[in-house]
mmCIF file of N, CA and C in Angstrom:
data_model
loop_
_atom_site.group_PDB
_atom_site.id
_atom_site.type_symbol
_atom_site.label_atom_id
_atom_site.label_comp_id
_atom_site.label_asym_id
_atom_site.label_seq_id
_atom_site.Cartn_x
_atom_site.Cartn_y
_atom_site.Cartn_z
ATOM 1 N N MET J 1 3.207 17.447 -0.451
ATOM 2 C CA MET J 1 4.081 18.391 -1.090
ATOM 3 C C MET J 1 5.546 18.080 -0.773
ATOM 4 N N VAL J 2 5.784 17.447 0.344
ATOM 5 C CA VAL J 2 7.161 17.106 0.704
ATOM 6 C C VAL J 2 7.732 16.115 -0.305
ATOM 7 N N VAL J 3 6.886 15.218 -0.812
ATOM 8 C CA VAL J 3 7.349 14.228 -1.778
ATOM 9 C C VAL J 3 7.858 14.910 -3.043
ATOM 10 N N LEU J 4 7.254 16.020 -3.418
ATOM 11 C CA LEU J 4 7.659 16.707 -4.638
ATOM 12 C C LEU J 4 9.022 17.379 -4.514
ATOM 13 N N ILE J 5 9.389 17.805 -3.323
ATOM 14 C CA ILE J 5 10.662 18.506 -3.161
ATOM 15 C C ILE J 5 11.751 17.634 -2.541
ATOM 16 N N ALA J 6 11.398 16.442 -2.086
ATOM 17 C CA ALA J 6 12.385 15.566 -1.448
ATOM 18 C C ALA J 6 13.308 14.950 -2.498
ATOM 19 N N ASP J 7 14.517 14.694 -2.095
ATOM 20 C CA ASP J 7 15.498 14.061 -2.966
ATOM 21 C C ASP J 7 15.088 12.618 -3.234
ATOM 22 N N GLU J 8 15.374 12.125 -4.436
ATOM 23 C CA GLU J 8 14.994 10.768 -4.811
ATOM 24 C C GLU J 8 15.691 9.724 -3.943
ATOM 25 N N ASP J 9 16.930 9.983 -3.548
ATOM 26 C CA ASP J 9 17.665 9.035 -2.711
ATOM 27 C C ASP J 9 17.054 8.915 -1.321
ATOM 28 N N PHE J 10 16.406 9.952 -0.848
ATOM 29 C CA PHE J 10 15.763 9.922 0.467
ATOM 30 C C PHE J 10 14.555 8.985 0.465
ATOM 31 N N LEU J 11 13.833 8.940 -0.645
ATOM 32 C CA LEU J 11 12.625 8.123 -0.736
ATOM 33 C C LEU J 11 12.901 6.695 -1.190
ATOM 34 N N GLU J 12 14.104 6.409 -1.641
ATOM 35 C CA GLU J 12 14.444 5.084 -2.148
ATOM 36 C C GLU J 12 14.636 4.119 -0.982
ATOM 37 N N PHE J 13 13.924 2.996 -1.023
ATOM 38 C CA PHE J 13 14.071 2.010 0.044
ATOM 39 C C PHE J 13 14.448 0.630 -0.482
ATOM 40 N N GLY J 14 14.990 0.560 -1.703
ATOM 41 C CA GLY J 14 15.542 -0.689 -2.209
ATOM 42 C C GLY J 14 14.554 -1.599 -2.894
ATOM 43 N N LEU J 15 13.448 -1.078 -3.375
ATOM 44 C CA LEU J 15 12.444 -1.921 -4.021
ATOM 45 C C LEU J 15 12.968 -2.495 -5.333
ATOM 46 N N ARG J 16 13.690 -1.703 -6.107
ATOM 47 C CA ARG J 16 14.195 -2.173 -7.401
ATOM 48 C C ARG J 16 15.203 -3.303 -7.208
ATOM 49 N N ASP J 17 16.131 -3.141 -6.286
ATOM 50 C CA ASP J 17 17.126 -4.191 -6.039
ATOM 51 C C ASP J 17 16.467 -5.458 -5.509
ATOM 52 N N ALA J 18 15.496 -5.308 -4.629
ATOM 53 C CA ALA J 18 14.791 -6.468 -4.088
ATOM 54 C C ALA J 18 14.012 -7.184 -5.183
ATOM 55 N N TYR J 19 13.383 -6.422 -6.069
ATOM 56 C CA TYR J 19 12.627 -7.042 -7.158
ATOM 57 C C TYR J 19 13.556 -7.786 -8.107
ATOM 58 N N LEU J 20 14.689 -7.187 -8.461
ATOM 59 C CA LEU J 20 15.622 -7.855 -9.369
ATOM 60 C C LEU J 20 16.160 -9.144 -8.753
ATOM 61 N N SER J 21 16.457 -9.127 -7.467
ATOM 62 C CA SER J 21 16.928 -10.330 -6.783
ATOM 63 C C SER J 21 15.846 -11.403 -6.755
ATOM 64 N N PHE J 22 14.615 -11.003 -6.460
ATOM 65 C CA PHE J 22 13.502 -11.952 -6.444
ATOM 66 C C PHE J 22 13.262 -12.530 -7.830
ATOM 67 N N ASN J 23 13.311 -11.690 -8.858
ATOM 68 C CA ASN J 23 13.065 -12.142 -10.220
ATOM 69 C C ASN J 23 14.130 -13.141 -10.665
ATOM 70 N N GLU J 24 15.384 -12.870 -10.325
ATOM 71 C CA GLU J 24 16.471 -13.778 -10.698
ATOM 72 C C GLU J 24 16.344 -15.120 -9.985
ATOM 73 N N SER J 25 16.076 -15.096 -8.688
ATOM 74 C CA SER J 25 15.973 -16.356 -7.947
ATOM 75 C C SER J 25 14.732 -17.142 -8.354
ATOM 76 N N SER J 26 13.638 -16.464 -8.660
ATOM 77 C CA SER J 26 12.445 -17.192 -9.103
ATOM 78 C C SER J 26 12.650 -17.779 -10.493
ATOM 79 N N HIS J 27 13.396 -17.095 -11.347
ATOM 80 C CA HIS J 27 13.706 -17.629 -12.676
ATOM 81 C C HIS J 27 14.541 -18.902 -12.552
ATOM 82 N N GLN J 28 15.533 -18.889 -11.672
ATOM 83 C CA GLN J 28 16.350 -20.084 -11.451
ATOM 84 C C GLN J 28 15.510 -21.216 -10.880
ATOM 85 N N PHE J 29 14.620 -20.917 -9.953
ATOM 86 C CA PHE J 29 13.760 -21.942 -9.368
ATOM 87 C C PHE J 29 12.848 -22.559 -10.420
ATOM 88 N N LEU J 30 12.271 -21.719 -11.284
ATOM 89 C CA LEU J 30 11.389 -22.241 -12.326
ATOM 90 C C LEU J 30 12.149 -23.095 -13.332
ATOM 91 N N GLU J 31 13.405 -22.745 -13.631
ATOM 92 C CA GLU J 31 14.212 -23.572 -14.529
ATOM 93 C C GLU J 31 14.510 -24.927 -13.902
ATOM 94 N N ILE J 32 14.792 -24.960 -12.614
ATOM 95 C CA ILE J 32 15.057 -26.227 -11.926
ATOM 96 C C ILE J 32 13.820 -27.113 -11.945
ATOM 97 N N GLN J 33 12.646 -26.519 -11.828
ATOM 98 C CA GLN J 33 11.401 -27.276 -11.837
ATOM 99 C C GLN J 33 10.982 -27.703 -13.246
ATOM 100 N N GLY J 34 11.692 -27.244 -14.260
ATOM 101 C CA GLY J 34 11.397 -27.648 -15.625
ATOM 102 C C GLY J 34 10.428 -26.733 -16.350
ATOM 103 N N LEU J 35 10.154 -25.577 -15.809
ATOM 104 C CA LEU J 35 9.254 -24.627 -16.455
ATOM 105 C C LEU J 35 10.070 -23.541 -17.136
ATOM 106 N N SER J 36 9.710 -23.233 -18.365
ATOM 107 C CA SER J 36 10.428 -22.169 -19.068
ATOM 108 C C SER J 36 9.635 -20.879 -18.936
ATOM 109 N N SER J 37 10.154 -19.974 -18.152
ATOM 110 C CA SER J 37 9.495 -18.694 -17.929
ATOM 111 C C SER J 37 10.563 -17.645 -17.690
ATOM 112 N N SER J 38 10.263 -16.417 -18.062
ATOM 113 C CA SER J 38 11.230 -15.342 -17.856
ATOM 114 C C SER J 38 11.147 -14.771 -16.448
ATOM 115 N N GLY J 39 10.214 -15.202 -15.665
ATOM 116 C CA GLY J 39 10.056 -14.699 -14.308
ATOM 117 C C GLY J 39 8.594 -14.518 -13.984
ATOM 118 N N PRO J 40 8.300 -14.134 -12.763
ATOM 119 C CA PRO J 40 6.904 -14.043 -12.344
ATOM 120 C C PRO J 40 6.135 -12.924 -13.038
ATOM 121 N N THR J 41 6.699 -11.738 -13.148
ATOM 122 C CA THR J 41 5.983 -10.620 -13.747
ATOM 123 C C THR J 41 6.950 -9.469 -13.987
ATOM 124 N N SER J 42 6.507 -8.495 -14.745
ATOM 125 C CA SER J 42 7.368 -7.344 -15.003
ATOM 126 C C SER J 42 7.384 -6.423 -13.786
ATOM 127 N N GLN J 43 8.350 -5.523 -13.770
ATOM 128 C CA GLN J 43 8.480 -4.606 -12.640
ATOM 129 C C GLN J 43 7.306 -3.634 -12.595
ATOM 130 N N LEU J 44 6.795 -3.247 -13.754
ATOM 131 C CA LEU J 44 5.645 -2.348 -13.792
ATOM 132 C C LEU J 44 4.411 -3.007 -13.180
ATOM 133 N N MET J 45 4.177 -4.272 -13.504
ATOM 134 C CA MET J 45 3.032 -4.979 -12.932
ATOM 135 C C MET J 45 3.216 -5.191 -11.431
ATOM 136 N N PHE J 46 4.451 -5.416 -11.016
ATOM 137 C CA PHE J 46 4.730 -5.563 -9.587
ATOM 138 C C PHE J 46 4.398 -4.277 -8.841
ATOM 139 N N LYS J 47 4.823 -3.139 -9.398
ATOM 140 C CA LYS J 47 4.539 -1.857 -8.751
ATOM 141 C C LYS J 47 3.049 -1.549 -8.784
ATOM 142 N N LEU J 48 2.371 -1.904 -9.876
ATOM 143 C CA LEU J 48 0.925 -1.699 -9.954
ATOM 144 C C LEU J 48 0.205 -2.544 -8.907
ATOM 145 N N GLY J 49 0.608 -3.801 -8.776
ATOM 146 C CA GLY J 49 0.010 -4.664 -7.759
ATOM 147 C C GLY J 49 0.264 -4.155 -6.352
ATOM 148 N N LEU J 50 1.471 -3.659 -6.113
ATOM 149 C CA LEU J 50 1.806 -3.091 -4.806
ATOM 150 C C LEU J 50 0.968 -1.850 -4.519
ATOM 151 N N ALA J 51 0.757 -1.014 -5.529
ATOM 152 C CA ALA J 51 -0.056 0.192 -5.351
ATOM 153 C C ALA J 51 -1.518 -0.159 -5.073
ATOM 154 N N VAL J 52 -2.045 -1.159 -5.780
ATOM 155 C CA VAL J 52 -3.431 -1.584 -5.546
ATOM 156 C C VAL J 52 -3.573 -2.166 -4.144
ATOM 157 N N TRP J 53 -2.613 -2.991 -3.738
ATOM 158 C CA TRP J 53 -2.650 -3.585 -2.398
ATOM 159 C C TRP J 53 -2.608 -2.505 -1.314
ATOM 160 N N CYS J 54 -1.729 -1.530 -1.478
ATOM 161 C CA CYS J 54 -1.636 -0.438 -0.504
ATOM 162 C C CYS J 54 -2.914 0.392 -0.493
ATOM 163 N N GLY J 55 -3.544 0.545 -1.650
ATOM 164 C CA GLY J 55 -4.815 1.261 -1.712
ATOM 165 C C GLY J 55 -5.907 0.543 -0.940
ATOM 166 N N PHE J 56 -5.974 -0.780 -1.090
ATOM 167 C CA PHE J 56 -6.978 -1.542 -0.343
ATOM 168 C C PHE J 56 -6.732 -1.477 1.163
ATOM 169 N N VAL J 57 -5.489 -1.634 1.561
ATOM 170 C CA VAL J 57 -5.169 -1.568 2.991
ATOM 171 C C VAL J 57 -5.491 -0.184 3.543
ATOM 172 N N GLY J 58 -5.147 0.857 2.798
ATOM 173 C CA GLY J 58 -5.479 2.215 3.226
ATOM 174 C C GLY J 58 -6.975 2.431 3.331
ATOM 175 N N ALA J 59 -7.730 1.872 2.388
ATOM 176 C CA ALA J 59 -9.185 2.019 2.427
ATOM 177 C C ALA J 59 -9.775 1.284 3.628
ATOM 178 N N PHE J 60 -9.245 0.111 3.930
ATOM 179 C CA PHE J 60 -9.765 -0.644 5.067
ATOM 180 C C PHE J 60 -9.530 0.072 6.386
ATOM 181 N N PHE J 61 -8.464 0.855 6.478
ATOM 182 C CA PHE J 61 -8.203 1.598 7.702
ATOM 183 C C PHE J 61 -8.836 2.983 7.707
ATOM 184 N N THR J 62 -8.962 3.617 6.551
ATOM 185 C CA THR J 62 -9.442 4.995 6.488
ATOM 186 C C THR J 62 -10.951 5.097 6.610
ATOM 187 N N PHE J 63 -11.686 4.341 5.833
ATOM 188 C CA PHE J 63 -13.132 4.519 5.790
ATOM 189 C C PHE J 63 -13.835 4.194 7.113
ATOM 190 N N PRO J 64 -13.446 3.153 7.845
ATOM 191 C CA PRO J 64 -14.069 2.983 9.168
ATOM 192 C C PRO J 64 -13.758 4.135 10.115
ATOM 193 N N GLY J 65 -12.555 4.675 10.018
ATOM 194 C CA GLY J 65 -12.208 5.823 10.859
ATOM 195 C C GLY J 65 -13.033 7.044 10.517
ATOM 196 N N LEU J 66 -13.262 7.281 9.229
ATOM 197 C CA LEU J 66 -14.105 8.407 8.822
ATOM 198 C C LEU J 66 -15.542 8.210 9.279
ATOM 199 N N ARG J 67 -16.025 6.990 9.192
ATOM 200 C CA ARG J 67 -17.396 6.694 9.628
ATOM 201 C C ARG J 67 -17.529 6.918 11.136
ATOM 202 N N TYR J 68 -16.539 6.475 11.888
ATOM 203 C CA TYR J 68 -16.557 6.665 13.334
ATOM 204 C C TYR J 68 -16.499 8.148 13.688
ATOM 205 N N ALA J 69 -15.691 8.909 12.965
ATOM 206 C CA ALA J 69 -15.598 10.350 13.217
ATOM 207 C C ALA J 69 -16.919 11.040 12.910
ATOM 208 N N ARG J 70 -17.586 10.623 11.842
ATOM 209 C CA ARG J 70 -18.886 11.213 11.502
ATOM 210 C C ARG J 70 -19.925 10.879 12.584
ATOM 211 N N MET J 71 -19.901 9.661 13.089
ATOM 212 C CA MET J 71 -20.824 9.269 14.151
ATOM 213 C C MET J 71 -20.546 10.080 15.421
ATOM 214 N N HIS J 72 -19.288 10.326 15.718
ATOM 215 C CA HIS J 72 -18.908 11.119 16.886
ATOM 216 C C HIS J 72 -19.403 12.559 16.727
ATOM 217 N N TRP J 73 -19.226 13.122 15.544
ATOM 218 C CA TRP J 73 -19.680 14.486 15.272
ATOM 219 C C TRP J 73 -21.204 14.586 15.376
ATOM 220 N N ASP J 74 -21.914 13.585 14.847
ATOM 221 C CA ASP J 74 -23.375 13.582 14.932
ATOM 222 C C ASP J 74 -23.854 13.464 16.373
ATOM 223 N N SER J 75 -23.140 12.702 17.195
ATOM 224 C CA SER J 75 -23.542 12.584 18.601
ATOM 225 C C SER J 75 -23.355 13.910 19.335
ATOM 226 N N PHE J 76 -22.315 14.675 18.991
ATOM 227 C CA PHE J 76 -22.145 16.010 19.575
ATOM 228 C C PHE J 76 -23.267 16.946 19.152
ATOM 229 N N LYS J 77 -23.646 16.882 17.910
ATOM 230 C CA LYS J 77 -24.725 17.742 17.422
ATOM 231 C C LYS J 77 -26.061 17.365 18.069
ATOM 232 N N TYR J 78 -26.286 16.068 18.280
ATOM 233 C CA TYR J 78 -27.530 15.598 18.866
ATOM 234 C C TYR J 78 -27.638 16.020 20.332
ATOM 235 N N CYS J 79 -26.526 16.007 21.052
ATOM 236 C CA CYS J 79 -26.531 16.318 22.485
ATOM 237 C C CYS J 79 -26.200 17.780 22.771
ATOM 238 N N GLU J 80 -26.209 18.623 21.780
ATOM 239 C CA GLU J 80 -25.859 20.029 21.969
ATOM 240 C C GLU J 80 -26.884 20.711 22.872
ATOM 241 N N GLY J 81 -26.396 21.411 23.860
ATOM 242 C CA GLY J 81 -27.267 22.131 24.779
ATOM 243 C C GLY J 81 -27.742 21.308 25.962
ATOM 244 N N GLN J 82 -27.442 20.026 25.993
ATOM 245 C CA GLN J 82 -27.845 19.190 27.125
ATOM 246 C C GLN J 82 -26.661 19.056 28.078
ATOM 247 N N PRO J 83 -26.903 19.195 29.369
ATOM 248 C CA PRO J 83 -25.796 19.069 30.328
ATOM 249 C C PRO J 83 -25.339 17.608 30.433
ATOM 250 N N PHE J 84 -24.109 17.460 30.898
ATOM 251 C CA PHE J 84 -23.579 16.115 31.106
ATOM 252 C C PHE J 84 -24.286 15.458 32.276
ATOM 253 N N LEU J 85 -24.388 14.163 32.241
ATOM 254 C CA LEU J 85 -25.041 13.427 33.330
ATOM 255 C C LEU J 85 -24.151 13.293 34.523
#
């Protein structure tokens, strides 16, 4: 909910400027190499790829943690009423 009320300038971390700089330098590099291309990809595809990558990384960290928490909860339920050793 904080994202919905936060100012846009607070959440901006320079992705657009970095992408434009990367796109310009890659276009120049491709021209030097003799390839005619407008650049690696559009900004929308870049953001989509970044979102998919972040989703995979989040899944790799989240789901094992949830599984471990469920195993911990099940061990408490299994040992309920038994004194500690």
